mmCIF file of C-alpha atoms and ligand atoms in Angstrom:
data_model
loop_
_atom_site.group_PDB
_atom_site.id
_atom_site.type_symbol
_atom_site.label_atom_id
_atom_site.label_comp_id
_atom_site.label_asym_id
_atom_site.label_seq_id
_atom_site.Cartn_x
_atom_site.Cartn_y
_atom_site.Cartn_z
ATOM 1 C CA UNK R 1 165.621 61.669 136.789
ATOM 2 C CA UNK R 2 164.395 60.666 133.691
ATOM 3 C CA UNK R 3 166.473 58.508 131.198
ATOM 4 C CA UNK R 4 165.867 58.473 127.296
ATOM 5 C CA UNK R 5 167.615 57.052 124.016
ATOM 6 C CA UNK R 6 166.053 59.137 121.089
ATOM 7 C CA UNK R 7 167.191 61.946 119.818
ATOM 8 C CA UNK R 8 163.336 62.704 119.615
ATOM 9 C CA UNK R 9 162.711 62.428 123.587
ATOM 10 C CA UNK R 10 165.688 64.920 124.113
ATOM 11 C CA UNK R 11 165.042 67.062 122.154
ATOM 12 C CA UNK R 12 160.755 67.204 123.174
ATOM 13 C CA UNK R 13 162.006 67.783 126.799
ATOM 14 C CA UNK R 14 164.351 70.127 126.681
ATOM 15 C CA UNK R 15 162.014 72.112 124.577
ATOM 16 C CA UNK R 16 159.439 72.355 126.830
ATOM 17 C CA UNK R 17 161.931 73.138 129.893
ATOM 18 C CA UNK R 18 163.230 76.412 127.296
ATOM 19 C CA UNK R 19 160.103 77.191 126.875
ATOM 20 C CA UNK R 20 159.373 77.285 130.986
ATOM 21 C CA UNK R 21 162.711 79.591 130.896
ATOM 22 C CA UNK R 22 164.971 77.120 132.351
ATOM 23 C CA UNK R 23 168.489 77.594 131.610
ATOM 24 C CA UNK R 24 169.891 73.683 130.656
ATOM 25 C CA UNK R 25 173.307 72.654 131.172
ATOM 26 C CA UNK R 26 174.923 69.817 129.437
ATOM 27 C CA UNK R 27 177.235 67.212 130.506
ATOM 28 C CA UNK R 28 178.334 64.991 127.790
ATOM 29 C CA UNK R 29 180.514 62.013 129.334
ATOM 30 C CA UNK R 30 181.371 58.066 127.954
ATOM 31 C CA UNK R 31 179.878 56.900 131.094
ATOM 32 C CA UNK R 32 181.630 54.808 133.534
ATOM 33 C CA UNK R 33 181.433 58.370 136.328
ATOM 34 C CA UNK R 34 183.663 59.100 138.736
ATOM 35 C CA UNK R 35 184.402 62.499 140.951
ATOM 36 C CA UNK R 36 185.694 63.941 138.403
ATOM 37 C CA UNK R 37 182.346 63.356 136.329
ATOM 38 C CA UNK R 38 180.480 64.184 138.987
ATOM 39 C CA UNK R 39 182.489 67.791 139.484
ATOM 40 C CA UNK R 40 181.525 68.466 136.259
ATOM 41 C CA UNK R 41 177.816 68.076 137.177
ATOM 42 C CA UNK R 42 177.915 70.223 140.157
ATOM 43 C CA UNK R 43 180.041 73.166 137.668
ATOM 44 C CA UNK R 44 176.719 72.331 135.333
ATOM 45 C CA UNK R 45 173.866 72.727 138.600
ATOM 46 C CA UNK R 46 175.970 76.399 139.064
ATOM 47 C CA UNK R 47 175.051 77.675 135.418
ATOM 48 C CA UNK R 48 171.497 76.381 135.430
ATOM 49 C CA UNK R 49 168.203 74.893 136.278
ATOM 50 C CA UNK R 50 168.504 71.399 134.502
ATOM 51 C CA UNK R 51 171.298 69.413 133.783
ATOM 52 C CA UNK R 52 171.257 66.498 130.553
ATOM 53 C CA UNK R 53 173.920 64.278 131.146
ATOM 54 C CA UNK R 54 175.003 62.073 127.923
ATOM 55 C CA UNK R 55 176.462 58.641 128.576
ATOM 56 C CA UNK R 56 177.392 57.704 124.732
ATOM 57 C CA UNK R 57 180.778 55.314 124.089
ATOM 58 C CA UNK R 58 181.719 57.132 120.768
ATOM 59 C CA UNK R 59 182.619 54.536 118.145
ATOM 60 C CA UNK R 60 184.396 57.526 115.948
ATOM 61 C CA UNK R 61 187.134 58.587 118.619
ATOM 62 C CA UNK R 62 188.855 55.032 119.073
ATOM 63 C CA UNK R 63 191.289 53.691 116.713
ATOM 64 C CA UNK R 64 191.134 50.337 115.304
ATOM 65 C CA UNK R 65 193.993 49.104 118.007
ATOM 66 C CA UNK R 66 192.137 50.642 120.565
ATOM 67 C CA UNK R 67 189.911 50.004 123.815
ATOM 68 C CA UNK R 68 186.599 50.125 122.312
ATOM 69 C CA UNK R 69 185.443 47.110 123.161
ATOM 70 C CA UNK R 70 187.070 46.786 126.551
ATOM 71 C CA UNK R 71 186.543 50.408 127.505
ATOM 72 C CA UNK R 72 184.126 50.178 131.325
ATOM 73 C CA UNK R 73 180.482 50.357 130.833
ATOM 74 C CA UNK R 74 178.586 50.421 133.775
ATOM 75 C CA UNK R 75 175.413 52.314 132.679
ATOM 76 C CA UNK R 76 173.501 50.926 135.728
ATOM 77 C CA UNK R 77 175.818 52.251 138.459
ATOM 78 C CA UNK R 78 176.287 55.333 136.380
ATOM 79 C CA UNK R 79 172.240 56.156 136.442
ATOM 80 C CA UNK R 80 171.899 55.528 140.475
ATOM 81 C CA UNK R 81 174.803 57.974 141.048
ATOM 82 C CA UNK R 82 173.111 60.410 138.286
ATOM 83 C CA UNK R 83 169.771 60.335 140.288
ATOM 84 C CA UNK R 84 171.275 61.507 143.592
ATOM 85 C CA UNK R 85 173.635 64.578 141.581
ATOM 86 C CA UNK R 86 170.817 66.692 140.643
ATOM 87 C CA UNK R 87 170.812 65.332 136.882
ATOM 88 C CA UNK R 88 167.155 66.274 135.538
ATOM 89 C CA UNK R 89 167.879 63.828 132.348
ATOM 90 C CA UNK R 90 169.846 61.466 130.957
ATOM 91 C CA UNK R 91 170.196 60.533 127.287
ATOM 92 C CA UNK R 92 171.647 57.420 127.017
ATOM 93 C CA UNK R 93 171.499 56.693 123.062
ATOM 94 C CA UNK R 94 172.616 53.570 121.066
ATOM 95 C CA UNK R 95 175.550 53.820 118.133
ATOM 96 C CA UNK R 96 172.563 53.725 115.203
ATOM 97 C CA UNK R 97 170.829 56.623 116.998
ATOM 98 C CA UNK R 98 173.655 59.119 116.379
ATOM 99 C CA UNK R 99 175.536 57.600 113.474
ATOM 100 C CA UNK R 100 172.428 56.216 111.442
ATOM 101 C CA UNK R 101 174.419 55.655 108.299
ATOM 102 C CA UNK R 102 176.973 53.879 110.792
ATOM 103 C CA UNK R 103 180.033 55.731 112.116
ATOM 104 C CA UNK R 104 182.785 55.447 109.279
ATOM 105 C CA UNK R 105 179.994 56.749 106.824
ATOM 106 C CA UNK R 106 178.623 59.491 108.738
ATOM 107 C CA UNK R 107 179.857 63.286 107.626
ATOM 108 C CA UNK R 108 182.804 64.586 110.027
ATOM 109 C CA UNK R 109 184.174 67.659 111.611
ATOM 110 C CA UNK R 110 187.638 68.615 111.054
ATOM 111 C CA UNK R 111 188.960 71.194 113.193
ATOM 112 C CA UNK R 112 192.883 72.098 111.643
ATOM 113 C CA UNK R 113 196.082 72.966 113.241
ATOM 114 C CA UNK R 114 194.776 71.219 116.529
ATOM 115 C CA UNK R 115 193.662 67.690 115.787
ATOM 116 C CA UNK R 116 196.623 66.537 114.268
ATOM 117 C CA UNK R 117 199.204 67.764 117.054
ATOM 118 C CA UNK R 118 200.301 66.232 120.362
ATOM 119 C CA UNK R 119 197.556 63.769 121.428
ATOM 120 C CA UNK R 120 196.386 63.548 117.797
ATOM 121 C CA UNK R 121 199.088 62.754 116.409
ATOM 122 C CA UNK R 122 199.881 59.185 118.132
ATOM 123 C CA UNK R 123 195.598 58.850 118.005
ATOM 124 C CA UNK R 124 195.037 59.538 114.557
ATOM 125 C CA UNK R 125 191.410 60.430 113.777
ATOM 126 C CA UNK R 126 190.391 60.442 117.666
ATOM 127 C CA UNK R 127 189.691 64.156 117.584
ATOM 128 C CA UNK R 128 187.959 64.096 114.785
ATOM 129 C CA UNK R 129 185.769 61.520 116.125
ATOM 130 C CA UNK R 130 185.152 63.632 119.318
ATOM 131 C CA UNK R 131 184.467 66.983 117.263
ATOM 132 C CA UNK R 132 181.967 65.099 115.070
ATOM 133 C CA UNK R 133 180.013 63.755 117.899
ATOM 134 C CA UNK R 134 180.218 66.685 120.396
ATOM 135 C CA UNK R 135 179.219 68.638 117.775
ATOM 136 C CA UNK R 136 176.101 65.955 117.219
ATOM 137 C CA UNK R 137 175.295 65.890 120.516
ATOM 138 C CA UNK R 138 175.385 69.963 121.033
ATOM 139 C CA UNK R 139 172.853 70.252 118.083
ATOM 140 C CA UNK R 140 170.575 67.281 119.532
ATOM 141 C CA UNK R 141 170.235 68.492 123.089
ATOM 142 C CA UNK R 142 170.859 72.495 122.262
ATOM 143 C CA UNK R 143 171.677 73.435 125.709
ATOM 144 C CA UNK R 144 172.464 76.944 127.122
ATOM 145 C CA UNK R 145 175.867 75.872 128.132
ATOM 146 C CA UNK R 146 178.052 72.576 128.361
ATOM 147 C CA UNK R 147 180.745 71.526 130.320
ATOM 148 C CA UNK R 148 183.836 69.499 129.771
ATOM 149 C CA UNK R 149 187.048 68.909 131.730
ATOM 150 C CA UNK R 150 189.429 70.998 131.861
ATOM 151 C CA UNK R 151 192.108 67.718 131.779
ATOM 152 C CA UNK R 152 191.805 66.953 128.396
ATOM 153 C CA UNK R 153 192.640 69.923 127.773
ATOM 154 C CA UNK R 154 193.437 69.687 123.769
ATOM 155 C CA UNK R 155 190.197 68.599 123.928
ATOM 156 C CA UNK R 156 188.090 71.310 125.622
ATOM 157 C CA UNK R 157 190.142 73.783 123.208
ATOM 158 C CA UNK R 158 189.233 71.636 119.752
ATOM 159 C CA UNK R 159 185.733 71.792 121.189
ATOM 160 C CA UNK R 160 185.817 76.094 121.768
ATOM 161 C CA UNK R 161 187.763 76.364 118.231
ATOM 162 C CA UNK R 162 184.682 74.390 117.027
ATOM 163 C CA UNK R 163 181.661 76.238 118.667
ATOM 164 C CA UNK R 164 183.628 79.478 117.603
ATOM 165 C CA UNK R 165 184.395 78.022 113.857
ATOM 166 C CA UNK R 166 180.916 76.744 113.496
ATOM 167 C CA UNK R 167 179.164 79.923 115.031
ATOM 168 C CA UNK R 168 177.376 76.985 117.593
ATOM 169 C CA UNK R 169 175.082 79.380 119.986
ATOM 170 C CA UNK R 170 176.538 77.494 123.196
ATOM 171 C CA UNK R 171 178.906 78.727 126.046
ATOM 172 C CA UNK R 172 181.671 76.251 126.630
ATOM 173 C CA UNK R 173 182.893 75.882 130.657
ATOM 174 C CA UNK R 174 185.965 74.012 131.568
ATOM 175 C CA UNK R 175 186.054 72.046 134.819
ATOM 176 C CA UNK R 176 188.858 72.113 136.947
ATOM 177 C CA UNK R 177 190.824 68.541 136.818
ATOM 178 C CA UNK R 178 189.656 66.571 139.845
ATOM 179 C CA UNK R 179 192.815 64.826 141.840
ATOM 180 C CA UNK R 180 193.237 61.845 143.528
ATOM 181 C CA UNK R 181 195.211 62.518 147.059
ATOM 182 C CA UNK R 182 198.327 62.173 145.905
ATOM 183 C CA UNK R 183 197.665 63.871 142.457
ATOM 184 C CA UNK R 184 196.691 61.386 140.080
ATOM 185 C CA UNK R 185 194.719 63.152 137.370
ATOM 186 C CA UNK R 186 190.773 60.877 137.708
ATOM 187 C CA UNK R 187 190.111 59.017 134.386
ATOM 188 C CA UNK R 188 188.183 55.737 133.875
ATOM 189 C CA UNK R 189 191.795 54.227 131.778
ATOM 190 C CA UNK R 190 193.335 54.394 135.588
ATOM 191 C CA UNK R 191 191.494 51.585 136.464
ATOM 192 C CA UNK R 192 193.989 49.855 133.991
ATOM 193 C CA UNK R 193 196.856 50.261 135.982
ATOM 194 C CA UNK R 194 197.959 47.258 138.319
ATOM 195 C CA UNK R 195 198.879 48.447 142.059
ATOM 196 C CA UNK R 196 202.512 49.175 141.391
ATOM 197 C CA UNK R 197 201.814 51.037 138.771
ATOM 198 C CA UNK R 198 199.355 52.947 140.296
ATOM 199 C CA UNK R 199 201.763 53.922 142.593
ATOM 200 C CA UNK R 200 203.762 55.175 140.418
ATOM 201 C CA UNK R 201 201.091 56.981 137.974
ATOM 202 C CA UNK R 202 201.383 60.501 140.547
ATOM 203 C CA UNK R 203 204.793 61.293 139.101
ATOM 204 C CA UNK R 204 203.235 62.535 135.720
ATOM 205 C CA UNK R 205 201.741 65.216 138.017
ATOM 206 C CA UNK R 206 204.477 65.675 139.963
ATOM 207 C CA UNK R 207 206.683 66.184 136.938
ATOM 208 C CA UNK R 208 204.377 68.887 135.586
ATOM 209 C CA UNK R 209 204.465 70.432 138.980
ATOM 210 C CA UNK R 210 208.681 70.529 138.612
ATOM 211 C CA UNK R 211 208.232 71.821 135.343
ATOM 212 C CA UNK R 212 205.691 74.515 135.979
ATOM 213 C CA UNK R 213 208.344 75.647 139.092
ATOM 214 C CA UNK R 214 211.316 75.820 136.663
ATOM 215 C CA UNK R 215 209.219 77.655 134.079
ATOM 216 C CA UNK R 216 208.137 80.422 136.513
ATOM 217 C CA UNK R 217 211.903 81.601 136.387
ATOM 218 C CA UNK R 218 212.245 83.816 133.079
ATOM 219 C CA UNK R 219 215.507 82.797 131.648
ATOM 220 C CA UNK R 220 214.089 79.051 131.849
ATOM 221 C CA UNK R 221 215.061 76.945 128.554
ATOM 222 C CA UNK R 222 211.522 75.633 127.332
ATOM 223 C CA UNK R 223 213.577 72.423 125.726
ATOM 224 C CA UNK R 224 215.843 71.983 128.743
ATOM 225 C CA UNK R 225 212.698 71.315 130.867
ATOM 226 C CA UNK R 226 211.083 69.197 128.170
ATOM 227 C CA UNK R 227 214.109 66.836 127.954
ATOM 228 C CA UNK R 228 214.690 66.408 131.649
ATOM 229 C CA UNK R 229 210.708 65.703 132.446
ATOM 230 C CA UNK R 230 210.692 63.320 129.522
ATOM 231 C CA UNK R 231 213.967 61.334 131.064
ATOM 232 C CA UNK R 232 212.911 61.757 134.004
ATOM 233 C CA UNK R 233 209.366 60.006 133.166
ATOM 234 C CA UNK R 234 211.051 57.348 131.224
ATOM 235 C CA UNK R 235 213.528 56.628 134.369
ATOM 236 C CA UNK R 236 210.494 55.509 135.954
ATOM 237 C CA UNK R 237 209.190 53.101 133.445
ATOM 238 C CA UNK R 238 206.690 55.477 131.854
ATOM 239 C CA UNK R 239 206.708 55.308 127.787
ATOM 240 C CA UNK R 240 205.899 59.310 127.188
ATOM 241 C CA UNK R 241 203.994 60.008 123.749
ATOM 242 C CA UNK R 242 205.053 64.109 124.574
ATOM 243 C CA UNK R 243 206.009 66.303 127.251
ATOM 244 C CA UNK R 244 205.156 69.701 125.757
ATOM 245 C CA UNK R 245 205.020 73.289 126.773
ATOM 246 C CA UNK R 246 202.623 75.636 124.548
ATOM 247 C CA UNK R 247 200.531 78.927 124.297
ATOM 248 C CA UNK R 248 197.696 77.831 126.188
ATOM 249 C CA UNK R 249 194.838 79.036 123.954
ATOM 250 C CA UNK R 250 196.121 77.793 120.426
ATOM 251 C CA UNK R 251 198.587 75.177 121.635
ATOM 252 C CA UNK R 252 201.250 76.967 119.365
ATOM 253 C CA UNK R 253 204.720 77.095 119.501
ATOM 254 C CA UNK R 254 207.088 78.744 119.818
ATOM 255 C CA UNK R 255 205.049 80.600 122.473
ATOM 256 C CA UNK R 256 205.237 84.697 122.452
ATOM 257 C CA UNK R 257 205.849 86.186 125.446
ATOM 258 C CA UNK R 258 203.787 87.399 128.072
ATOM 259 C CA UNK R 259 201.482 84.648 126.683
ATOM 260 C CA UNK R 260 199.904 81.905 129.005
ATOM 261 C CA UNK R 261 201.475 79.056 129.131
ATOM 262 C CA UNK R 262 199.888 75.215 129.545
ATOM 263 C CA UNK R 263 202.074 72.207 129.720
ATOM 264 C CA UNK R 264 200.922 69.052 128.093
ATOM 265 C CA UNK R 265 201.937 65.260 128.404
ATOM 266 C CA UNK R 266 200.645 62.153 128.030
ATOM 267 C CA UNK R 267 202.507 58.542 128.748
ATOM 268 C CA UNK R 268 201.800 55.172 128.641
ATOM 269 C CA UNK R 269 202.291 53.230 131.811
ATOM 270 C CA UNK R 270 201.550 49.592 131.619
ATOM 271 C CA UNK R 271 198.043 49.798 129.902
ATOM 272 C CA UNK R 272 197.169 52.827 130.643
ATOM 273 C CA UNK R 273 197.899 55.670 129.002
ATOM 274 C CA UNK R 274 197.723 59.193 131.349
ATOM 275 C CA UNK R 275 197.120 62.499 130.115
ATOM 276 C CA UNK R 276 197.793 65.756 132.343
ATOM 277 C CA UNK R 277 197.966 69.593 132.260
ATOM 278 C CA UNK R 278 199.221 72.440 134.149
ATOM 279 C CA UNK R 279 199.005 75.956 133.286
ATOM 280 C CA UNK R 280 201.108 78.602 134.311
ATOM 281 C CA UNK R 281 200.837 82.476 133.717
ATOM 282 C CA UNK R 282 203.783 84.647 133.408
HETATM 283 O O1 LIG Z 301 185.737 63.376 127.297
HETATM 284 C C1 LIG Z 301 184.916 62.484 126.975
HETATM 285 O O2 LIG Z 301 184.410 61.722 127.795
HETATM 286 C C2 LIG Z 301 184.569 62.311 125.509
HETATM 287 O O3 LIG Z 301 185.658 62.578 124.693
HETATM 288 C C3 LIG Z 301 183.331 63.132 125.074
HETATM 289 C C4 LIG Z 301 183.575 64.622 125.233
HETATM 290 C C5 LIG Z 301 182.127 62.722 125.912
HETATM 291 C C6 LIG Z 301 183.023 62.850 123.614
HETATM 292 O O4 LIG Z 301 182.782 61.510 123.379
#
């Protein structure tokens, strides 16, 4: 595996590999890799020859209160786990290298309706930080395809409204959310929870599983079920930002029938704060 920081050395190798007819698959991550990461590598090997794996701690997406600074870097670790997972390169930039006019004065991508709404509106800018540099990193590595989980799920449907909205030449793929054995939804933040806490962390899961049951009946009350899972979350010492049923491609509501459904929620839990999805056809 090789392992670069310009936006040059990217772009020269995946150039030539296009040129060979190699189909490159991107995997743009914050570092710090887990099994869910590494799922989403294995979804990238499936759509093509070489997979570029970004490792890039985006400055734009955290708000000043935030975990910036604290947030796990382990860039060593991350690069001997690359090397055995099939990754053909990584690009592992610095901040000035993608925000050369520095990250508050660098031009930004907007995408309306869905960065305000559910997680963006307790993180105020975040999506417009993670637009701005997906949409940076997209145009510097111009894979064939790119892959992002499937459990940030406002996230992976900014990022299609985007490629759509910005007529980007790039099939998105979502990942299916990797699981811990008793449910947990894998993040790097879960490494903030202490152990009774992350004992407690499966019920988020397990509350979107009750909710997804009570939803398959038809005369369910959408609000009903949002009100009980949000008690029922704060009964066990979560602090819930949302608990939120929507149409799963838009995120609207109030969602037509016979439309998909997804159901959203994020909570804070000690210092952690958990985001999950479920989606449920009817
Ligand atoms: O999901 C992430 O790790 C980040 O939001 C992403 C997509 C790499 C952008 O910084």
């Amino acid at each position: 595996m090789e392992s670069v920081s310009t936006v040059e050395a990217v772009r020269n190798r995946v150039q030539q590999w296009r040129a060979a007819g190699e189909r490159v698959v991107f995997v743009p991550t914050m570092g710090n890799l887990h099994r869910g990461h590494l799922s989403l590598l294995q979804t990238a090997q499936q759509q093509g020859e070489r997979v570029v794996v970004s490792i890039f701690v985006n400055p734009m997406q955290f708000g000043p209160n935030e975990d910036f600074a604290h947030y796990p870097r382990t860039p060593q670790q991350d690069a001997t786990l690359l090397q055995g997972e099939g990754c053909s390169l990584l690009f592992i930039p610095e901040v000035g290298e993608i925000y050369p006019h520095g990250p508050d004065r660098s031009t930004q991508i907007n995408v309306p309706e869905l960065t305000d709404i559910l997680c963006g509106a307790v993180r105020p800018g975040h999506f417009t930080g993670v637009a701005t540099v997906v949409a940076k990193l997209l145009h510097i590595v111009m894979p064939d395809a790119a892959v992002f989980g499937e459990k940030d799920y406002q996230q992976l449907t900014i990022i299609r409204r985007m490629v759509t909205d910005l007529c980007i030449n790039i099939k998105i793929i979502g990942a299916a959310t990797v699981r811990e054995v008793d449910g947990l939804a894998m993040s790097s933040r879960n490494q903030y929870l202490t152990p009774r806490e992350r004992q407690t962390a499966p019920l988020l899961y397990q509350t979107l599983l009750d909710a997804q049951q009570r939803l398959r009946k038809p005369a369910a009350s959408f609000a009903a079920v949002e009100e009980e899972a949000l008690a029922n979350l704060i009964v066990h010492g979560f602090q819930p930002d949302y608990f939120s049923i929507r149409e799963a491609v838009r995120l609207s509501v109030p969602v037509p029938a016979d439309r998909e459904l997804v159901v959203l929620a994020a909570a804070r839990l000690g210092r952690a704060r958990l985001i999950d999805n479920l989606r449920l056809q009817r």
